[in-house]
Short mmCIF file of C-alpha atoms and ligand atoms in Angstrom, two decimals:
data_model
loop_
_atom_site.label_atom_id
_atom_site.label_comp_id
_atom_site.label_asym_id
_atom_site.label_seq_id
_atom_site.Cartn_x
_atom_site.Cartn_y
_atom_site.Cartn_z
CA MET A 1 -23.89 60.84 -16.07
CA GLU A 2 -23.13 58.53 -13.17
CA ARG A 3 -22.99 60.01 -9.66
CA ILE A 4 -21.56 57.33 -7.39
CA LEU A 5 -21.69 56.93 -3.57
CA VAL A 6 -19.34 54.72 -2.01
CA ILE A 7 -20.17 53.61 1.56
CA GLY A 8 -17.32 52.39 3.69
CA ALA A 9 -14.87 54.63 1.71
CA ASN A 10 -12.42 54.36 4.56
CA GLY A 11 -12.29 50.44 4.48
CA GLN A 12 -10.11 48.13 2.57
CA ILE A 13 -12.04 48.04 -0.78
CA GLY A 14 -13.65 51.50 -0.37
CA SER A 15 -10.23 53.31 -0.06
CA GLU A 16 -9.14 51.98 -3.57
CA LEU A 17 -12.48 51.75 -5.23
CA VAL A 18 -13.01 55.46 -4.76
CA GLU A 19 -9.65 56.27 -6.61
CA ALA A 20 -10.35 53.88 -9.34
CA LEU A 21 -13.88 55.24 -10.09
CA ALA A 22 -12.64 58.77 -9.72
CA THR A 23 -10.20 57.91 -12.62
CA GLN A 24 -13.01 56.69 -14.56
CA TYR A 25 -15.86 59.00 -13.78
CA GLY A 26 -14.22 62.08 -12.56
CA GLU A 27 -13.40 62.96 -9.03
CA GLY A 28 -16.44 65.36 -8.57
CA ASN A 29 -18.78 62.51 -9.45
CA ILE A 30 -17.69 60.17 -6.62
CA ILE A 31 -19.02 60.76 -3.27
CA ALA A 32 -16.98 58.87 -0.74
CA ALA A 33 -18.82 58.25 2.79
CA ASP A 34 -17.92 56.76 5.98
CA ILE A 35 -19.03 56.83 9.51
CA SER A 36 -15.71 58.76 10.70
CA PRO A 37 -15.66 62.50 10.33
CA ARG A 38 -13.15 62.62 7.53
CA SER A 39 -11.76 61.06 4.67
CA LEU A 40 -8.70 58.84 5.39
CA TYR A 41 -7.65 58.73 1.73
CA GLY A 42 -7.97 62.22 0.56
CA ALA A 43 -11.37 61.87 -1.17
CA LYS A 44 -12.39 65.00 -2.92
CA VAL A 45 -16.02 64.94 -1.92
CA TYR A 46 -16.71 63.02 1.53
CA GLU A 47 -19.83 62.74 3.54
CA VAL A 48 -20.33 61.38 6.87
CA ILE A 49 -22.88 58.64 6.76
CA ASP A 50 -24.03 55.98 9.30
CA VAL A 51 -25.41 53.26 6.89
CA LEU A 52 -27.89 52.51 9.85
CA ASP A 53 -29.59 56.06 9.36
CA PRO A 54 -31.87 55.72 6.47
CA VAL A 55 -32.84 59.17 6.70
CA ARG A 56 -29.41 60.42 6.24
CA LEU A 57 -28.76 58.13 3.64
CA ALA A 58 -31.78 59.13 1.50
CA ALA A 59 -30.87 62.88 2.21
CA VAL A 60 -27.37 62.31 0.70
CA VAL A 61 -28.68 60.36 -2.38
CA GLN A 62 -31.18 62.94 -3.16
CA HIS A 63 -28.74 65.91 -2.63
CA TYR A 64 -26.18 64.62 -5.01
CA LYS A 65 -28.76 62.95 -7.40
CA ILE A 66 -26.79 59.54 -6.98
CA THR A 67 -27.20 56.85 -9.69
CA GLN A 68 -24.98 54.08 -8.13
CA VAL A 69 -24.30 53.20 -4.56
CA TYR A 70 -21.58 50.74 -3.40
CA GLN A 71 -22.46 49.84 0.28
CA LEU A 72 -19.26 48.39 1.68
CA ALA A 73 -19.52 49.08 5.39
CA ALA A 74 -19.42 45.85 7.23
CA LEU A 75 -17.69 43.95 10.07
CA LEU A 76 -15.41 41.17 8.75
CA SER A 77 -15.36 37.44 9.91
CA ALA A 78 -13.02 37.61 12.93
CA THR A 79 -14.28 41.01 14.29
CA GLY A 80 -17.90 39.89 13.86
CA GLU A 81 -17.21 36.76 16.07
CA GLN A 82 -16.36 39.22 18.93
CA ALA A 83 -19.53 41.15 18.51
CA PRO A 84 -22.22 38.97 16.71
CA LEU A 85 -25.19 41.08 17.24
CA LYS A 86 -23.36 44.32 16.17
CA ALA A 87 -22.06 42.44 13.12
CA TRP A 88 -25.51 41.18 12.06
CA THR A 89 -27.21 44.61 12.74
CA LEU A 90 -24.54 46.45 10.75
CA ASN A 91 -24.20 44.03 7.97
CA MET A 92 -27.95 43.24 7.43
CA ASP A 93 -29.64 46.47 8.30
CA GLY A 94 -27.10 48.37 6.16
CA LEU A 95 -28.04 46.26 3.02
CA LEU A 96 -31.70 46.62 3.91
CA ASN A 97 -31.55 50.34 4.00
CA ILE A 98 -29.88 50.51 0.75
CA LEU A 99 -31.99 48.10 -1.01
CA GLU A 100 -35.33 49.82 0.38
CA LEU A 101 -33.97 53.20 -0.80
CA ALA A 102 -33.36 51.70 -4.27
CA ARG A 103 -36.90 50.23 -4.25
CA LEU A 104 -38.45 53.61 -3.30
CA ARG A 105 -36.41 55.64 -5.73
CA GLY A 106 -37.11 53.01 -8.39
CA GLU A 107 -40.87 53.51 -7.88
CA ALA A 108 -40.38 57.14 -8.14
CA GLY A 109 -38.45 56.90 -11.38
CA LYS A 110 -35.08 57.56 -10.10
CA PRO A 111 -33.35 54.07 -10.27
CA LEU A 112 -30.40 53.38 -8.03
CA LYS A 113 -27.90 50.73 -9.33
CA ILE A 114 -26.51 48.90 -6.00
CA PHE A 115 -23.17 47.03 -5.38
CA TRP A 116 -22.87 44.81 -2.32
CA PRO A 117 -19.97 42.53 -1.52
CA SER A 118 -20.68 38.90 -0.54
CA SER A 119 -17.70 36.73 0.34
CA ILE A 120 -16.26 33.11 0.32
CA ALA A 121 -17.54 33.38 4.00
CA ALA A 122 -21.16 32.48 2.87
CA PHE A 123 -19.90 29.03 2.20
CA GLY A 124 -19.34 26.42 5.00
CA PRO A 125 -18.04 23.04 6.12
CA ASN A 126 -20.37 21.01 3.94
CA THR A 127 -19.54 22.84 0.70
CA PRO A 128 -17.28 21.21 -1.66
CA ALA A 129 -13.90 22.88 -0.70
CA GLN A 130 -12.28 22.35 -4.28
CA ASN A 131 -13.50 24.37 -7.30
CA THR A 132 -16.63 25.46 -5.38
CA PRO A 133 -19.43 25.88 -7.77
CA GLN A 134 -21.78 28.81 -8.15
CA PHE A 135 -24.74 26.83 -6.82
CA THR A 136 -23.96 24.41 -3.90
CA VAL A 137 -24.47 23.69 -0.37
CA MET A 138 -24.11 27.02 1.78
CA ASP A 139 -23.87 26.41 5.42
CA PRO A 140 -21.79 29.33 6.91
CA THR A 141 -20.68 29.08 10.65
CA THR A 142 -19.80 32.65 11.28
CA ILE A 143 -22.18 35.71 11.99
CA TYR A 144 -20.33 37.32 9.06
CA GLY A 145 -20.89 34.42 6.62
CA ILE A 146 -24.52 34.12 7.86
CA SER A 147 -24.97 37.86 7.09
CA LYS A 148 -23.55 37.32 3.71
CA LEU A 149 -25.65 34.34 2.83
CA ALA A 150 -28.94 36.14 4.15
CA GLY A 151 -27.74 39.31 2.08
CA GLU A 152 -27.35 37.30 -1.13
CA ARG A 153 -30.90 36.08 -0.71
CA LEU A 154 -32.00 39.76 -0.03
CA CYS A 155 -30.42 40.92 -3.16
CA GLU A 156 -32.12 38.29 -5.36
CA TYR A 157 -35.55 38.90 -3.56
CA TYR A 158 -35.19 42.73 -4.23
CA PHE A 159 -34.09 42.17 -7.96
CA GLN A 160 -37.06 39.61 -8.41
CA LYS A 161 -39.92 41.32 -6.60
CA TYR A 162 -39.05 44.95 -7.13
CA GLY A 163 -36.66 45.08 -10.20
CA VAL A 164 -33.82 46.68 -7.90
CA ASP A 165 -30.58 46.38 -10.20
CA VAL A 166 -28.42 44.97 -7.50
CA ARG A 167 -25.01 43.25 -8.31
CA SER A 168 -22.75 41.23 -6.05
CA ILE A 169 -19.33 39.45 -5.95
CA ARG A 170 -18.32 36.68 -3.41
CA TYR A 171 -14.98 38.04 -2.78
CA PRO A 172 -12.14 35.65 -1.92
CA GLY A 173 -9.63 37.19 0.70
CA ILE A 174 -8.48 40.38 -0.83
CA ILE A 175 -4.97 41.35 -0.38
CA SER A 176 -3.69 44.90 -0.61
CA TYR A 177 -1.46 47.50 0.85
CA LYS A 178 -3.18 50.82 1.25
CA SER A 179 -5.21 49.97 4.32
CA PRO A 180 -4.20 48.18 7.27
CA PRO A 181 -5.38 44.64 7.93
CA GLY A 182 -9.07 45.03 9.06
CA GLY A 183 -10.18 41.95 11.10
CA GLY A 184 -10.64 39.29 8.56
CA THR A 185 -9.53 35.58 8.78
CA THR A 186 -7.65 36.14 5.28
CA ASP A 187 -5.85 39.26 6.64
CA TYR A 188 -2.92 37.09 7.64
CA ALA A 189 -1.83 37.35 4.07
CA ILE A 190 -1.81 41.17 4.51
CA ALA A 191 -0.15 41.20 8.03
CA ILE A 192 2.56 38.94 6.88
CA PHE A 193 4.00 41.41 4.64
CA HIS A 194 4.06 44.12 7.34
CA ALA A 195 6.02 41.67 9.61
CA ALA A 196 8.34 40.62 6.75
CA LEU A 197 9.33 44.37 5.93
CA ARG A 198 9.86 45.40 9.52
CA GLY A 199 12.33 42.45 9.68
CA GLU A 200 10.23 40.36 12.06
CA SER A 201 9.36 36.72 12.14
CA TYR A 202 5.63 36.30 11.47
CA SER A 203 3.39 34.55 13.96
CA CYS A 204 0.70 33.12 11.69
CA PHE A 205 -2.85 32.53 13.22
CA LEU A 206 -3.58 29.79 10.62
CA LYS A 207 -1.73 26.52 10.02
CA ALA A 208 0.76 26.32 7.38
CA GLU A 209 -1.56 24.11 4.89
CA THR A 210 -4.55 26.27 5.09
CA THR A 211 -5.23 26.98 1.47
CA LEU A 212 -7.92 29.73 0.79
CA PRO A 213 -9.07 31.59 -2.29
CA MET A 214 -7.44 34.93 -2.46
CA ILE A 215 -7.34 37.90 -4.79
CA TYR A 216 -4.99 40.88 -5.30
CA MET A 217 -6.77 44.32 -5.18
CA PRO A 218 -6.36 45.49 -8.58
CA ASP A 219 -8.03 42.28 -9.88
CA ALA A 220 -10.72 42.73 -7.39
CA ILE A 221 -11.23 46.26 -8.28
CA ARG A 222 -11.36 45.52 -12.02
CA ALA A 223 -13.86 42.72 -11.31
CA THR A 224 -16.15 45.07 -9.32
CA ILE A 225 -16.04 47.85 -12.05
CA ALA A 226 -16.53 45.47 -14.77
CA LEU A 227 -19.57 43.87 -13.22
CA MET A 228 -21.16 47.21 -12.48
CA ALA A 229 -20.64 48.11 -16.16
CA THR A 230 -22.13 44.93 -17.73
CA PRO A 231 -25.58 45.45 -19.38
CA ALA A 232 -28.15 44.20 -17.05
CA ALA A 233 -29.57 41.76 -19.71
CA GLN A 234 -26.24 39.84 -19.49
CA LEU A 235 -26.36 39.01 -15.82
CA SER A 236 -27.74 35.64 -14.88
CA ILE A 237 -26.99 35.98 -11.08
CA ARG A 238 -28.59 38.24 -8.80
CA SER A 239 -27.42 36.68 -5.54
CA SER A 240 -23.62 37.03 -5.86
CA TYR A 241 -20.89 35.84 -8.38
CA ASN A 242 -18.26 33.45 -7.59
CA VAL A 243 -14.96 35.21 -8.63
CA ALA A 244 -11.76 33.33 -8.50
CA GLY A 245 -8.27 34.97 -8.13
CA LEU A 246 -5.58 32.63 -7.01
CA SER A 247 -5.27 30.10 -4.15
CA PHE A 248 -2.42 29.51 -1.75
CA ASN A 249 -1.61 28.70 1.86
CA PRO A 250 0.52 30.44 4.54
CA ARG A 251 3.54 28.22 3.79
CA GLU A 252 3.46 28.96 0.06
CA LEU A 253 3.17 32.53 0.76
CA ALA A 254 5.83 32.71 3.21
CA GLN A 255 8.15 30.76 0.58
CA ALA A 256 7.30 33.30 -2.10
CA ILE A 257 8.16 36.32 0.25
CA ALA A 258 11.49 34.38 1.45
CA GLN A 259 12.41 34.25 -2.25
CA LYS A 260 12.70 38.01 -2.19
CA LEU A 261 13.52 38.43 1.58
CA PRO A 262 15.72 35.58 2.54
CA GLU A 263 16.00 36.57 6.22
CA PHE A 264 12.13 36.22 6.48
CA SER A 265 10.78 33.63 8.77
CA ILE A 266 7.30 32.35 9.91
CA HIS A 267 6.08 30.43 12.79
CA TYR A 268 2.52 29.18 13.30
CA ALA A 269 0.08 29.77 16.25
CA PRO A 270 -3.08 28.80 14.94
CA ASP A 271 -6.08 30.45 16.99
CA SER A 272 -10.03 30.52 16.60
CA ARG A 273 -9.55 31.92 13.14
CA GLN A 274 -8.08 28.37 11.97
CA GLU A 275 -11.59 26.93 12.34
CA ILE A 276 -13.35 29.71 10.38
CA ALA A 277 -10.54 29.33 7.49
CA ALA A 278 -11.08 25.47 7.51
CA SER A 279 -14.91 25.97 6.86
CA TRP A 280 -14.17 27.98 3.94
CA PRO A 281 -13.46 26.84 0.20
CA GLN A 282 -9.96 26.39 -1.01
CA SER A 283 -10.63 27.40 -4.66
CA LEU A 284 -13.66 28.66 -6.64
CA ASP A 285 -15.45 27.91 -9.85
CA ASP A 286 -16.07 31.28 -11.44
CA THR A 287 -17.28 29.84 -14.81
CA VAL A 288 -20.59 31.98 -14.68
CA ALA A 289 -18.77 35.21 -14.04
CA ARG A 290 -16.38 34.44 -17.01
CA LYS A 291 -19.31 33.74 -19.34
CA ASP A 292 -21.62 36.50 -18.18
CA TRP A 293 -19.18 39.42 -17.99
CA ASN A 294 -15.87 38.07 -19.34
CA TRP A 295 -14.23 37.91 -15.93
CA LYS A 296 -10.58 36.47 -15.77
CA ALA A 297 -8.11 37.03 -13.04
CA GLU A 298 -4.60 38.44 -13.94
CA ILE A 299 -2.44 38.51 -11.12
CA ASP A 300 -0.56 35.51 -10.03
CA LEU A 301 1.40 34.99 -6.64
CA GLN A 302 4.74 36.16 -7.91
CA GLN A 303 3.50 39.52 -9.09
CA LEU A 304 1.31 39.84 -5.89
CA VAL A 305 4.35 39.28 -3.59
CA LYS A 306 6.58 41.54 -5.62
CA ASP A 307 4.12 44.39 -5.63
CA MET A 308 3.17 44.07 -2.04
CA LEU A 309 6.80 44.14 -0.96
CA LYS A 310 7.33 47.43 -3.01
CA ASN A 311 4.32 49.13 -1.66
CA VAL A 312 3.50 48.19 1.80
CA GLN A 313 4.28 51.20 4.01
CA VAL A 314 6.50 50.48 7.22
CA ASP A 315 9.12 52.41 8.91
CA LYS A 316 11.62 53.39 5.99
CA THR A 317 14.74 53.13 8.38
CA GLU A 318 13.90 49.60 9.30
CA VAL A 319 13.44 48.62 5.61
CA ALA A 320 16.65 50.13 4.52
CA THR A 321 18.33 48.37 7.14
CA LEU A 322 16.67 45.17 6.30
CA ASN A 323 17.38 45.63 2.47
CA ALA A 324 21.04 46.38 3.17
CA ALA A 325 21.50 43.22 5.17
CA ALA A 326 19.74 41.04 2.70
N1 LIG B 401 -11.79 38.55 3.94
C1 LIG B 401 -12.97 38.39 4.60
C2 LIG B 401 -12.63 37.66 6.07
O1 LIG B 401 -11.64 37.12 6.18
C3 LIG B 401 -13.78 37.29 3.90
O2 LIG B 401 -14.55 37.83 3.23
O3 LIG B 401 -13.32 38.00 6.85
#
């Protein structure tokens, strides 16, 4: 029986992963954990964990006889630039604490399977931007991206040297409606829906033509659970897998929104996040993920926009007024 610990359960991925895992493995087998005192999303089993506290981490894993850990606690790209040392410490030591715990438990005959998220931020300005290959130049410029690249190397190291069963995905920008935008460069593509549904013009911090790889949350969750369920012998990558969803830029996204909400408008006020976005790929080659664990994205831009407009929560009175006007 799987007993699964999700660290960072109040975050963007964690909030949705806990629900999906609960459906698959049973609510009682999913232990949601985060640094704040309570679950923001109604998890049945919740523990307060600071991933920088290895003693507490080991105690929770022992107590619940955990078999899998998803370590999702991190600072994202834009927030990380505000506090680089904090981002480095959280992102690196958080991962190292989990890997060390998995190593020790493995040696004691109690193996832990680990999931850790990497990102398109692990690439940089000298990476080929179109159809970015699995293996290529990686020269990240943000502290977040540097921590992701170093983290990928650590994952592969712990697998090669200690046999730790760690798996990872280089997520594109993830778009979702359950949690608020969380300090990422790709989060313009979430904030834009909130503005659209409030009836506001959206001030975009990226230029209109800034194409980035993105993925809609249901696809991201499906990819994550599928990778974790794949027999270890099928996996050829122990750093992190390229996974493609779809690619678009702010102008294309705004146009797709305007097809549903004709009143919607966007204007552009690029800030320091533009430079970060410009250093990242525009599209990804995910051939290896397709081959190793049958990955294939399903959700296109039209479906994504329709679903986001239906589900993003803003003040209902404003939305009703807006819909009546449209
Ligand atoms: N979505 C993340 C960010 O923009 C990238 O992994 O920081």
